[in-house]
Amino acid sequence: MWTVVGTYSPVNVVDWLVPGRNLFLALQVLGVACFIYIVSKRMVPLLRAQADPRFNRPLTRLGRVFKFWLGQWKHPRYRFAGTLHIVIFTGFLLLAARAFSVLIVGVSPTFVMPGLSGRFGPVYETLTDYSATIVFLCMVVAAVRRLVFKPVRYAVPAKYGKGHTTDAIFLLGLIALLMAADSLFSASRFAGLAQAGQSAESPAFLSLPWMIEIAIASMPRTALWGLNVGAYLVHAITFYFLLCYRPFGIQFHVETSLFSIYFSKLEKGTVKPVRWDVSDDHLDQVKSFGVKTFEDFTWKHILDFYSCADCGRCADNCPSNAVGRPLAPRFLTIKARDYVFKHYPVLGKPNSGNPLVGNLYSEDEIWSCTTCGACEEECPLLVEYIDKIVDLRRGMIDDGNVPQSLQKPLKALESRGNPYGKMEKKRGDWAKIPALQTTGPVKVLDAKNGADTLYFVDSITSYDDRMQSIGRATARILSGLGKNFGILGAAEKDSGHEVRRFGEEMLFQSLREHNGEAIKESGVTRIVTSDPHAYNALKHDYKDLPPVEHISQVLASEARAGNLRFNSVEQWLENKDRVYTYHDPCYLGRHNQVYDDPRDVLDSIPGLKRVEMQRSRDRSFCCGGGGLMLFYEPKEEQRMGVVRVHMAAEAGANVIVTACPFCMVNVEDAIKVAGLEGKMSVVDLTEVVDQHMVREVREKDVTTEKLELTNIGG
Ligand code: SF4
Ligand code: SF4
């Protein structure tokens, strides 16, 4: 039994070895000191990490904090879990001032949080009574969901370690306990004051404190005061335990996610340089490329490891994970976080510097990524993956660790400027075939032959027999639109987009230098390409080039301006039963947000029936990897392209339209593997447009080209 003297507050407990005030003050000082110590230890790896300049554009960054952190922008993409998270997050925000008030009242009984002493005080009390109730209920719902419904995306396959359910339930339990203690503290205070005749107020109607107050109202006053002090102690201990426990697991994201979002990457489609603190011209001075040990990550990337909430959305949307490749982005992060916790202990000295690939990560895991960006698009906390994966690849390449199947294409790129090892002088041969003569030969730009627009073709469209039809269709369209354009022909080399993303930075830089000079010498004022990978490279990886557009953007703006008109699809008999669906190429959609233009172009063709696949736009499912992924043979249970073809069939489509030669290769191949030949076909947007556009100049030759194009779309 204890005695409480003076006003009704835990601070006035006097019968213990130390007075209540001192005890609670000591508890709080200890809690805060522990938290500061633990967090300072967690900062050590960040201080040892590589530079990463994320301090620019503060207003943009603040805007992102408002949108993605405070506004929880991405959470509703998973409706139930997202709503639950938003409710809990809002409850926490509302309860923050109340939690601190409760703690301080244990030391200073008359303390009132600034702003809560006036009329807003009771309103805030009511709001927080309901918040505590709702958060408590959400914890129960979340625990039931974890234990009974067991969403698949929370599961941890054996190869990635043990499950995280116990930890999650423990945390949910702690938060529920915090809410219960807060409510009991409030209820016992109201009941005690009522019995003492000092107040006639009650907690908010039907809230958890209200229900508890009804249950304890008839207890003796001393018991109520005992409950109040006990609730205070449980609340304070749970609060500080949670505060200090969070930096040991997924709940650390509560503290770090705000910073992670503030410092998040602002430009999509880009890849970080080898070293932020070394310019490209001085890379020869860098002794080691990429990430080989943990300390080779940048400080922001380590902050990402702390900020992951383990929600599983990234892996749930990762096509590599979906087809059984040995990669699930979530576990790239979880494994790194476990690594940092183990090698940078809170008690003891750091012990790191071990190679990551071969220990923490397998080679296949790192090569399995198609850099499609689905993981980054989905992550509510803006955790980055592509830059980390590219950096890990750079480290492997630097150690001479190149997959067998990629050695030949990489060598060919070095010697011939294309991954097929074909002759440079044949690069423009696709443009010489007779069908093109109806709209005039394609100009090869040089000192004598100039043009306003460069059509940058890139390797696959230049050399692959099937993809050359995309080049020819593009040329016919540009010609039909009256554009003064040309190609670089033999002077063009691979854009290097995939080379860079495969970690071969020096090779990429030599390709970029060569193409950059050739483009400048050509004197063009605008670049158009039909390859989203080239588009992304020229737009983001190259410097000081004329503006770059993907052909779908050109087509959409010409259609809107009335310069591009179409004949009805019905004039082609074979189109009668065709249902089209558009597949978003990752480097056009997710990395560059070109979603509407290709759709608008298709929709402006009279009579064209188009359906949408369930996974489309920013949730599009990667076809299986552009660029050098065509040469890599990953371990997988099925092909991504096959999964995509089935998605198209489920949507009721029988023609898949894409706007990327790599998608075309993968999907065409997948149709054969899926046994859907004759039932499903794939066609490039340029081919559809070329087939249906109204051209004045080619009337006399339309029959010839029609014959050539009848295979398009099946
Ligand atoms: S970029 Fe795509 S393939 Fe790579 S980890 Fe992310 S979702 Fe998976
Ligand atoms: S990285 Fe993002 S999406 Fe993936 S588990 Fe972590 S928080 Fe969720």
PDB file of N, CA and C and ligand atoms in Angstrom, residues 314 317-321 327-329 332 368-376 385-386 389 590 622 640, ligand 1:
ATOM      1  N   CYS A 314       7.168  -4.760 -51.992  1.00  0.00           N
ATOM      2  CA  CYS A 314       8.166  -4.767 -53.078  1.00  0.00           C
ATOM      3  C   CYS A 314       8.286  -6.174 -53.668  1.00  0.00           C
ATOM      4  N   ASN A 317       5.382  -7.428 -55.760  1.00  0.00           N
ATOM      5  CA  ASN A 317       5.274  -6.882 -57.116  1.00  0.00           C
ATOM      6  C   ASN A 317       6.489  -7.180 -57.974  1.00  0.00           C
ATOM      7  N   CYS A 318       7.480  -7.830 -57.389  1.00  0.00           N
ATOM      8  CA  CYS A 318       8.719  -8.076 -58.136  1.00  0.00           C
ATOM      9  C   CYS A 318       8.516  -9.246 -59.114  1.00  0.00           C
ATOM     10  N   PRO A 319       8.708  -9.019 -60.400  1.00  0.00           N
ATOM     11  CA  PRO A 319       8.506 -10.113 -61.358  1.00  0.00           C
ATOM     12  C   PRO A 319       9.521 -11.241 -61.175  1.00  0.00           C
ATOM     13  N   SER A 320      10.724 -10.900 -60.737  1.00  0.00           N
ATOM     14  CA  SER A 320      11.736 -11.943 -60.514  1.00  0.00           C
ATOM     15  C   SER A 320      11.270 -12.896 -59.423  1.00  0.00           C
ATOM     16  N   ASN A 321      10.739 -12.321 -58.376  1.00  0.00           N
ATOM     17  CA  ASN A 321      10.217 -13.130 -57.278  1.00  0.00           C
ATOM     18  C   ASN A 321       9.035 -13.963 -57.760  1.00  0.00           C
ATOM     19  N   LEU A 327      15.471 -13.993 -56.194  1.00  0.00           N
ATOM     20  CA  LEU A 327      15.512 -12.587 -55.778  1.00  0.00           C
ATOM     21  C   LEU A 327      14.148 -12.132 -55.282  1.00  0.00           C
ATOM     22  N   ALA A 328      14.122 -11.587 -54.088  1.00  0.00           N
ATOM     23  CA  ALA A 328      12.938 -10.902 -53.566  1.00  0.00           C
ATOM     24  C   ALA A 328      13.477  -9.642 -52.905  1.00  0.00           C
ATOM     25  N   PRO A 329      13.188  -8.463 -53.450  1.00  0.00           N
ATOM     26  CA  PRO A 329      13.844  -7.243 -52.961  1.00  0.00           C
ATOM     27  C   PRO A 329      13.728  -7.049 -51.455  1.00  0.00           C
ATOM     28  N   LEU A 332      16.623  -8.429 -49.758  1.00  0.00           N
ATOM     29  CA  LEU A 332      17.900  -7.725 -49.934  1.00  0.00           C
ATOM     30  C   LEU A 332      18.064  -6.763 -48.759  1.00  0.00           C
ATOM     31  N   SER A 368      19.655 -11.416 -61.095  1.00  0.00           N
ATOM     32  CA  SER A 368      18.272 -11.734 -61.469  1.00  0.00           C
ATOM     33  C   SER A 368      17.386 -10.516 -61.693  1.00  0.00           C
ATOM     34  N   CYS A 369      17.832  -9.364 -61.266  1.00  0.00           N
ATOM     35  CA  CYS A 369      16.980  -8.166 -61.344  1.00  0.00           C
ATOM     36  C   CYS A 369      16.932  -7.628 -62.769  1.00  0.00           C
ATOM     37  N   THR A 370      15.734  -7.288 -63.219  1.00  0.00           N
ATOM     38  CA  THR A 370      15.586  -6.707 -64.560  1.00  0.00           C
ATOM     39  C   THR A 370      15.585  -5.173 -64.500  1.00  0.00           C
ATOM     40  N   THR A 371      15.800  -4.631 -63.322  1.00  0.00           N
ATOM     41  CA  THR A 371      15.718  -3.174 -63.061  1.00  0.00           C
ATOM     42  C   THR A 371      14.377  -2.583 -63.518  1.00  0.00           C
ATOM     43  N   CYS A 372      13.334  -3.364 -63.368  1.00  0.00           N
ATOM     44  CA  CYS A 372      12.013  -2.926 -63.851  1.00  0.00           C
ATOM     45  C   CYS A 372      11.420  -1.807 -63.004  1.00  0.00           C
ATOM     46  N   GLY A 373      11.867  -1.691 -61.742  1.00  0.00           N
ATOM     47  CA  GLY A 373      11.404  -0.591 -60.896  1.00  0.00           C
ATOM     48  C   GLY A 373      10.090  -0.831 -60.170  1.00  0.00           C
ATOM     49  N   ALA A 374       9.520  -2.041 -60.293  1.00  0.00           N
ATOM     50  CA  ALA A 374       8.230  -2.295 -59.634  1.00  0.00           C
ATOM     51  C   ALA A 374       8.353  -2.189 -58.116  1.00  0.00           C
ATOM     52  N   CYS A 375       9.478  -2.642 -57.585  1.00  0.00           N
ATOM     53  CA  CYS A 375       9.680  -2.601 -56.132  1.00  0.00           C
ATOM     54  C   CYS A 375       9.690  -1.163 -55.629  1.00  0.00           C
ATOM     55  N   GLU A 376      10.426  -0.307 -56.328  1.00  0.00           N
ATOM     56  CA  GLU A 376      10.542   1.084 -55.886  1.00  0.00           C
ATOM     57  C   GLU A 376       9.213   1.821 -56.048  1.00  0.00           C
ATOM     58  N   TYR A 385      16.122   0.370 -54.684  1.00  0.00           N
ATOM     59  CA  TYR A 385      16.742  -0.935 -54.954  1.00  0.00           C
ATOM     60  C   TYR A 385      17.696  -0.915 -56.144  1.00  0.00           C
ATOM     61  N   ILE A 386      17.296  -0.240 -57.229  1.00  0.00           N
ATOM     62  CA  ILE A 386      18.066  -0.377 -58.470  1.00  0.00           C
ATOM     63  C   ILE A 386      19.502   0.117 -58.287  1.00  0.00           C
ATOM     64  N   ILE A 389      21.485  -2.468 -56.426  1.00  0.00           N
ATOM     65  CA  ILE A 389      21.772  -3.657 -57.232  1.00  0.00           C
ATOM     66  C   ILE A 389      22.837  -3.338 -58.284  1.00  0.00           C
ATOM     67  N   ARG A 590       7.027   3.094 -65.885  1.00  0.00           N
ATOM     68  CA  ARG A 590       7.472   3.378 -64.515  1.00  0.00           C
ATOM     69  C   ARG A 590       8.648   4.348 -64.440  1.00  0.00           C
ATOM     70  N   CYS A 622       6.865  -6.727 -65.702  1.00  0.00           N
ATOM     71  CA  CYS A 622       8.008  -6.740 -66.632  1.00  0.00           C
ATOM     72  C   CYS A 622       7.949  -7.954 -67.566  1.00  0.00           C
ATOM     73  N   MET A 640       8.932 -14.692 -67.283  1.00  0.00           N
ATOM     74  CA  MET A 640       8.078 -13.531 -66.988  1.00  0.00           C
ATOM     75  C   MET A 640       7.137 -13.259 -68.164  1.00  0.00           C
TER      76      MET A 640
HETATM   77  S1  SF4 B   1      13.724  -3.726 -60.091  1.00  0.00           S
HETATM   78 FE1  SF4 B   1      12.134  -5.216 -60.653  1.00  0.00          FE
HETATM   79  S2  SF4 B   1      13.216  -7.175 -60.831  1.00  0.00           S
HETATM   80 FE2  SF4 B   1      14.574  -5.767 -59.720  1.00  0.00          FE
HETATM   81  S3  SF4 B   1      14.158  -6.174 -57.581  1.00  0.00           S
HETATM   82 FE3  SF4 B   1      12.846  -4.471 -58.186  1.00  0.00          FE
HETATM   83  S4  SF4 B   1      10.919  -5.415 -58.790  1.00  0.00           S
HETATM   84 FE4  SF4 B   1      12.448  -7.042 -58.724  1.00  0.00          FE
END
